[in-house]
XYZ file of N, CA, C and O in Angstrom:
432
model
N 0.842 -1.174 0.000
C 0.000 0.000 0.000
C 0.891 1.242 0.000
O 1.737 1.407 0.861
N 0.710 2.130 -0.974
C 1.535 3.330 -1.030
C 1.173 4.307 0.091
O 0.032 4.388 0.519
N 2.176 5.009 0.539
C 1.995 6.010 1.582
C 2.422 7.360 1.011
O 3.477 7.477 0.408
N 1.581 8.358 1.202
C 1.909 9.704 0.746
C 2.094 10.595 1.960
O 1.238 10.645 2.835
N 3.205 11.284 2.009
C 3.486 12.203 3.094
C 3.354 13.618 2.538
O 3.980 13.960 1.538
N 2.500 14.410 3.165
C 2.265 15.772 2.711
C 2.874 16.758 3.700
O 2.749 16.594 4.908
N 3.500 17.787 3.178
C 4.130 18.768 4.052
C 3.066 19.686 4.665
O 1.988 19.855 4.097
N 3.369 20.292 5.803
C 2.437 21.251 6.404
C 2.112 22.415 5.449
O 0.989 22.900 5.426
N 3.082 22.821 4.638
C 2.833 23.912 3.684
C 1.793 23.489 2.649
O 0.961 24.300 2.222
N 1.819 22.236 2.249
C 0.825 21.717 1.307
C -0.560 21.772 1.937
O -1.519 22.249 1.329
N -0.677 21.293 3.165
C -1.964 21.326 3.873
C -2.470 22.750 4.040
O -3.664 23.011 3.882
N -1.576 23.671 4.335
C -1.968 25.082 4.481
C -2.458 25.644 3.156
O -3.409 26.424 3.113
N -1.841 25.230 2.066
C -2.249 25.677 0.744
C -3.647 25.152 0.410
O -4.471 25.887 -0.140
N -3.926 23.902 0.750
C -5.258 23.317 0.525
C -6.290 24.083 1.354
O -7.351 24.458 0.848
N -5.983 24.333 2.608
C -6.892 25.060 3.497
C -7.161 26.467 2.981
O -8.301 26.932 2.982
N -6.121 27.130 2.510
C -6.281 28.490 1.992
C -7.164 28.524 0.746
O -7.925 29.467 0.545
N -7.075 27.499 -0.072
C -7.880 27.437 -1.298
C -9.330 27.033 -1.040
O -10.205 27.322 -1.857
N -9.603 26.377 0.061
C -10.920 25.777 0.300
C -12.069 26.774 0.200
O -13.167 26.406 -0.222
N -11.860 28.015 0.558
C -12.935 29.010 0.521
C -12.933 29.847 -0.750
O -13.727 30.779 -0.867
N -12.059 29.525 -1.680
C -12.007 30.282 -2.934
C -13.301 30.028 -3.711
O -13.772 28.890 -3.790
N -13.907 31.062 -4.289
C -15.169 30.890 -5.017
C -15.102 29.854 -6.145
O -16.083 29.141 -6.385
N -13.983 29.742 -6.822
C -13.869 28.753 -7.905
C -13.861 27.337 -7.324
O -14.454 26.429 -7.903
N -13.243 27.147 -6.182
C -13.235 25.835 -5.525
C -14.663 25.470 -5.118
O -15.120 24.345 -5.345
N -15.377 26.427 -4.555
C -16.768 26.198 -4.163
C -17.616 25.839 -5.384
O -18.423 24.908 -5.346
N -17.411 26.555 -6.473
C -18.146 26.282 -7.715
C -17.846 24.877 -8.233
O -18.751 24.140 -8.645
N -16.583 24.497 -8.215
C -16.196 23.172 -8.705
C -16.812 22.074 -7.841
O -17.299 21.063 -8.348
N -16.799 22.259 -6.536
C -17.395 21.270 -5.631
C -18.904 21.198 -5.841
O -19.482 20.108 -5.859
N -19.540 22.342 -6.049
C -20.978 22.377 -6.304
C -21.316 21.619 -7.578
O -22.316 20.904 -7.649
N -20.468 21.764 -8.590
C -20.675 21.035 -9.844
C -20.648 19.522 -9.630
O -21.297 18.782 -10.367
N -19.902 19.066 -8.632
C -19.779 17.629 -8.379
C -20.829 17.084 -7.419
O -20.908 15.873 -7.222
N -21.634 17.945 -6.835
C -22.625 17.478 -5.859
C -23.588 16.449 -6.442
O -24.015 15.539 -5.748
N -23.936 16.576 -7.695
C -24.861 15.640 -8.313
C -24.219 14.364 -8.824
O -24.917 13.475 -9.320
N -22.922 14.249 -8.699
C -22.225 13.063 -9.196
C -22.552 11.844 -8.341
O -22.659 11.934 -7.120
N -22.693 10.718 -9.001
C -22.944 9.463 -8.285
C -21.635 8.963 -7.680
O -20.550 9.372 -8.115
N -21.721 8.049 -6.716
C -20.486 7.462 -6.172
C -19.626 6.811 -7.251
O -18.399 6.889 -7.201
N -20.274 6.218 -8.234
C -19.528 5.579 -9.325
C -18.762 6.629 -10.137
O -17.619 6.409 -10.532
N -19.408 7.752 -10.397
C -18.738 8.816 -11.132
C -17.574 9.391 -10.314
O -16.493 9.634 -10.846
N -17.801 9.605 -9.034
C -16.733 10.139 -8.188
C -15.561 9.174 -8.070
O -14.417 9.604 -7.914
N -15.839 7.877 -8.169
C -14.756 6.890 -8.058
C -13.774 6.998 -9.215
O -12.658 6.484 -9.123
N -14.161 7.668 -10.306
C -13.221 7.882 -11.412
C -12.307 9.063 -11.140
O -11.341 9.273 -11.863
N -12.615 9.826 -10.104
C -11.825 11.013 -9.766
C -11.118 10.899 -8.419
O -10.068 11.509 -8.218
N -11.730 10.158 -7.510
C -11.229 10.075 -6.133
C -11.029 8.622 -5.724
O -11.794 7.751 -6.129
N -10.039 8.391 -4.870
C -9.843 7.049 -4.314
C -10.903 6.811 -3.232
O -11.643 7.725 -2.852
N -10.959 5.608 -2.715
C -11.908 5.273 -1.652
C -11.689 6.136 -0.414
O -12.631 6.427 0.318
N -10.457 6.594 -0.214
C -10.161 7.445 0.944
C -10.472 8.911 0.673
O -10.333 9.751 1.563
N -10.870 9.238 -0.563
C -11.195 10.620 -0.904
C -10.051 11.395 -1.515
O -10.188 12.583 -1.820
N -8.914 10.745 -1.716
C -7.764 11.416 -2.332
C -7.967 11.506 -3.841
O -8.396 10.540 -4.473
N -7.676 12.660 -4.427
C -7.846 12.806 -5.872
C -6.805 12.011 -6.649
O -5.659 11.886 -6.223
N -7.230 11.470 -7.806
C -6.265 10.772 -8.653
C -5.610 11.779 -9.610
O -5.957 12.961 -9.619
N -4.645 11.293 -10.372
C -3.894 12.191 -11.267
C -4.790 12.879 -12.283
O -4.601 14.050 -12.593
N -5.766 12.159 -12.807
C -6.677 12.741 -13.791
C -7.442 13.914 -13.187
O -7.573 14.970 -13.792
N -7.983 13.711 -11.981
C -8.739 14.775 -11.318
C -7.832 15.965 -10.998
O -8.233 17.120 -11.146
N -6.607 15.684 -10.575
C -5.679 16.786 -10.290
C -5.438 17.623 -11.543
O -5.452 18.850 -11.491
N -5.224 16.962 -12.671
C -4.982 17.684 -13.924
C -6.204 18.488 -14.342
O -6.093 19.672 -14.711
N -7.395 17.877 -14.268
C -8.628 18.574 -14.642
C -8.906 19.765 -13.719
O -9.285 20.843 -14.176
N -8.720 19.560 -12.432
C -8.978 20.629 -11.462
C -8.000 21.784 -11.656
O -8.390 22.957 -11.623
N -6.732 21.457 -11.856
C -5.738 22.510 -12.077
C -6.046 23.311 -13.338
O -5.930 24.530 -13.357
N -6.448 22.597 -14.392
C -6.765 23.249 -15.660
C -7.955 24.202 -15.503
O -7.919 25.342 -15.949
N -8.995 23.734 -14.863
C -10.183 24.584 -14.680
C -9.878 25.771 -13.784
O -10.316 26.887 -14.041
N -9.128 25.550 -12.710
C -8.766 26.640 -11.802
C -7.964 27.703 -12.556
O -8.223 28.897 -12.420
N -7.016 27.266 -13.361
C -6.194 28.200 -14.132
C -7.045 28.973 -15.145
O -6.863 30.177 -15.329
N -7.995 28.276 -15.792
C -8.887 28.950 -16.739
C -9.719 30.028 -16.057
O -9.906 31.114 -16.594
N -10.229 29.714 -14.880
C -11.139 30.620 -14.177
C -10.426 31.759 -13.461
O -10.979 32.839 -13.319
N -9.213 31.511 -12.991
C -8.529 32.523 -12.181
C -7.347 33.175 -12.884
O -6.900 34.238 -12.461
N -6.823 32.514 -13.900
C -5.630 33.029 -14.564
C -4.356 32.756 -13.784
O -3.290 33.269 -14.119
N -4.465 31.941 -12.738
C -3.277 31.608 -11.946
C -3.283 30.114 -11.620
O -4.272 29.422 -11.812
N -2.157 29.653 -11.110
C -1.998 28.248 -10.744
C -1.815 28.147 -9.243
O -1.322 29.071 -8.607
N -2.206 27.011 -8.692
C -1.983 26.756 -7.274
C -0.491 26.552 -7.028
O 0.258 26.207 -7.938
N -0.095 26.760 -5.791
C 1.321 26.665 -5.441
C 1.854 25.239 -5.584
O 2.985 25.038 -6.005
N 1.047 24.238 -5.244
C 1.496 22.845 -5.275
C 0.556 22.010 -6.142
O -0.657 22.233 -6.134
N 1.118 21.055 -6.846
C 0.308 20.133 -7.644
C -0.607 19.350 -6.716
O -0.170 18.807 -5.712
N -1.880 19.322 -7.031
C -2.832 18.562 -6.229
C -3.601 19.370 -5.212
O -4.598 18.889 -4.680
N -3.176 20.600 -4.925
C -3.887 21.370 -3.900
C -5.291 21.740 -4.351
O -6.216 21.731 -3.542
N -5.460 22.074 -5.618
C -6.787 22.447 -6.111
C -7.731 21.253 -5.981
O -8.830 21.377 -5.425
N -7.325 20.100 -6.466
C -8.178 18.915 -6.403
C -8.476 18.523 -4.961
O -9.608 18.150 -4.634
N -7.489 18.604 -4.090
C -7.736 18.271 -2.676
C -8.669 19.279 -2.023
O -9.506 18.918 -1.202
N -8.556 20.552 -2.381
C -9.467 21.568 -1.840
C -10.889 21.319 -2.331
O -11.850 21.436 -1.565
N -11.036 20.954 -3.595
C -12.362 20.638 -4.147
C -12.929 19.412 -3.437
O -14.099 19.402 -3.038
N -12.116 18.380 -3.265
C -12.564 17.160 -2.591
C -12.990 17.457 -1.155
O -14.009 16.942 -0.676
N -12.234 18.303 -0.456
C -12.585 18.662 0.922
C -13.893 19.443 0.965
O -14.758 19.185 1.809
N -14.049 20.387 0.049
C -15.280 21.190 -0.013
C -16.462 20.293 -0.366
O -17.547 20.436 0.193
N -16.268 19.352 -1.276
C -17.320 18.420 -1.661
C -17.732 17.557 -0.467
O -18.922 17.382 -0.197
N -16.755 17.032 0.250
C -17.049 16.204 1.428
C -17.817 17.009 2.466
O -18.769 16.513 3.077
N -17.423 18.256 2.654
C -18.106 19.139 3.602
C -19.550 19.384 3.153
O -20.471 19.361 3.964
N -19.745 19.591 1.865
C -21.084 19.847 1.331
C -21.980 18.618 1.424
O -23.191 18.749 1.576
N -21.391 17.445 1.328
C -22.164 16.200 1.386
C -22.362 15.700 2.808
O -23.138 14.775 3.025
N -21.687 16.293 3.771
C -21.807 15.854 5.163
C -23.238 16.104 5.644
O -23.862 17.092 5.256
N -23.731 15.220 6.477
C -25.095 15.414 6.990
C -25.201 16.715 7.779
O -24.281 17.102 8.499
N -26.326 17.378 7.618
C -26.597 18.610 8.342
C -26.865 18.260 9.804
O -27.647 17.348 10.079
N -26.234 18.969 10.743
C -26.475 18.657 12.149
C -27.943 18.874 12.542
O -28.411 18.343 13.515
N -28.646 19.659 11.752
C -30.086 19.817 11.865
C -30.628 20.311 13.188
O -30.338 21.422 13.594
N -31.417 19.467 13.886
C -32.168 19.921 15.052
C -31.337 20.578 16.142
O -31.821 21.468 16.816
N -30.097 20.193 16.306
C -29.268 20.818 17.343
C -29.135 22.308 17.084
O -29.252 23.122 17.987
N -28.901 22.681 15.821
C -28.793 24.102 15.482
C -30.136 24.798 15.598
O -30.218 25.921 16.051
N -31.196 24.138 15.160
C -32.522 24.748 15.214
C -32.942 24.979 16.654
O -33.501 26.025 16.975
N -32.668 24.031 17.551
C -33.073 24.214 18.940
C -32.240 25.291 19.613
O -32.711 25.965 20.514
N -30.993 25.464 19.170
C -30.175 26.535 19.724
C -30.730 27.894 19.333
O -30.691 28.838 20.106
N -31.254 28.015 18.117
C -31.732 29.295 17.619
C -33.071 29.662 18.221
O -33.354 30.833 18.466
N -33.909 28.689 18.504
C -35.260 28.980 18.964
C -35.293 29.722 20.302
O -35.948 30.747 20.396
N -34.582 29.274 21.336
C -34.641 30.013 22.602
C -34.156 31.455 22.465
O -34.710 32.340 23.070
N -33.133 31.677 21.650
C -32.659 33.044 21.473
C -33.717 33.896 20.806
O -33.939 35.033 21.169
N -34.365 33.325 19.815
C -35.395 34.073 19.108
C -36.552 34.387 20.060
O -37.078 35.480 20.051
N -36.923 33.427 20.910
C -38.000 33.662 21.860
C -37.607 34.681 22.914
O -38.360 35.566 23.244
N -36.364 34.565 23.422
C -35.939 35.495 24.460
C -35.780 36.902 23.892
O -36.055 37.866 24.566
N -35.385 37.008 22.638
C -35.261 38.314 22.015
C -36.642 38.931 21.816
O -36.844 40.120 22.034
N -37.611 38.107 21.427
C -38.956 38.606 21.171
C -39.638 39.077 22.464
O -40.429 39.996 22.428
N -39.293 38.455 23.599
C -39.930 38.839 24.851
C -39.194 39.956 25.559
O -39.692 40.488 26.527
N -38.011 40.286 25.116
C -37.219 41.314 25.803
C -37.716 42.705 25.498
O -38.278 43.030 24.522
């Protein structure tokens, strides 16, 4: 089994890109993809393959006119944003937190 070691600077670059509007757009485009379709771009662990890295870098460069600092950061940022978007909504915990504040504000 291959092991990939990523430097802290690489991780920081992925984190910095995660909120970029183009990264968000790319992840949104993938929201409708089936697991089978995503398996052509991502490994079972969620790591992007070479094809996805090349496609993501190309699209990012087209949209922004610039390149990411490290190969793979764009694809990893898209994958992270996609995973975040697909994560279950915490739902009722947030709604119950908001309700008492709204009630206490209305009665104040």
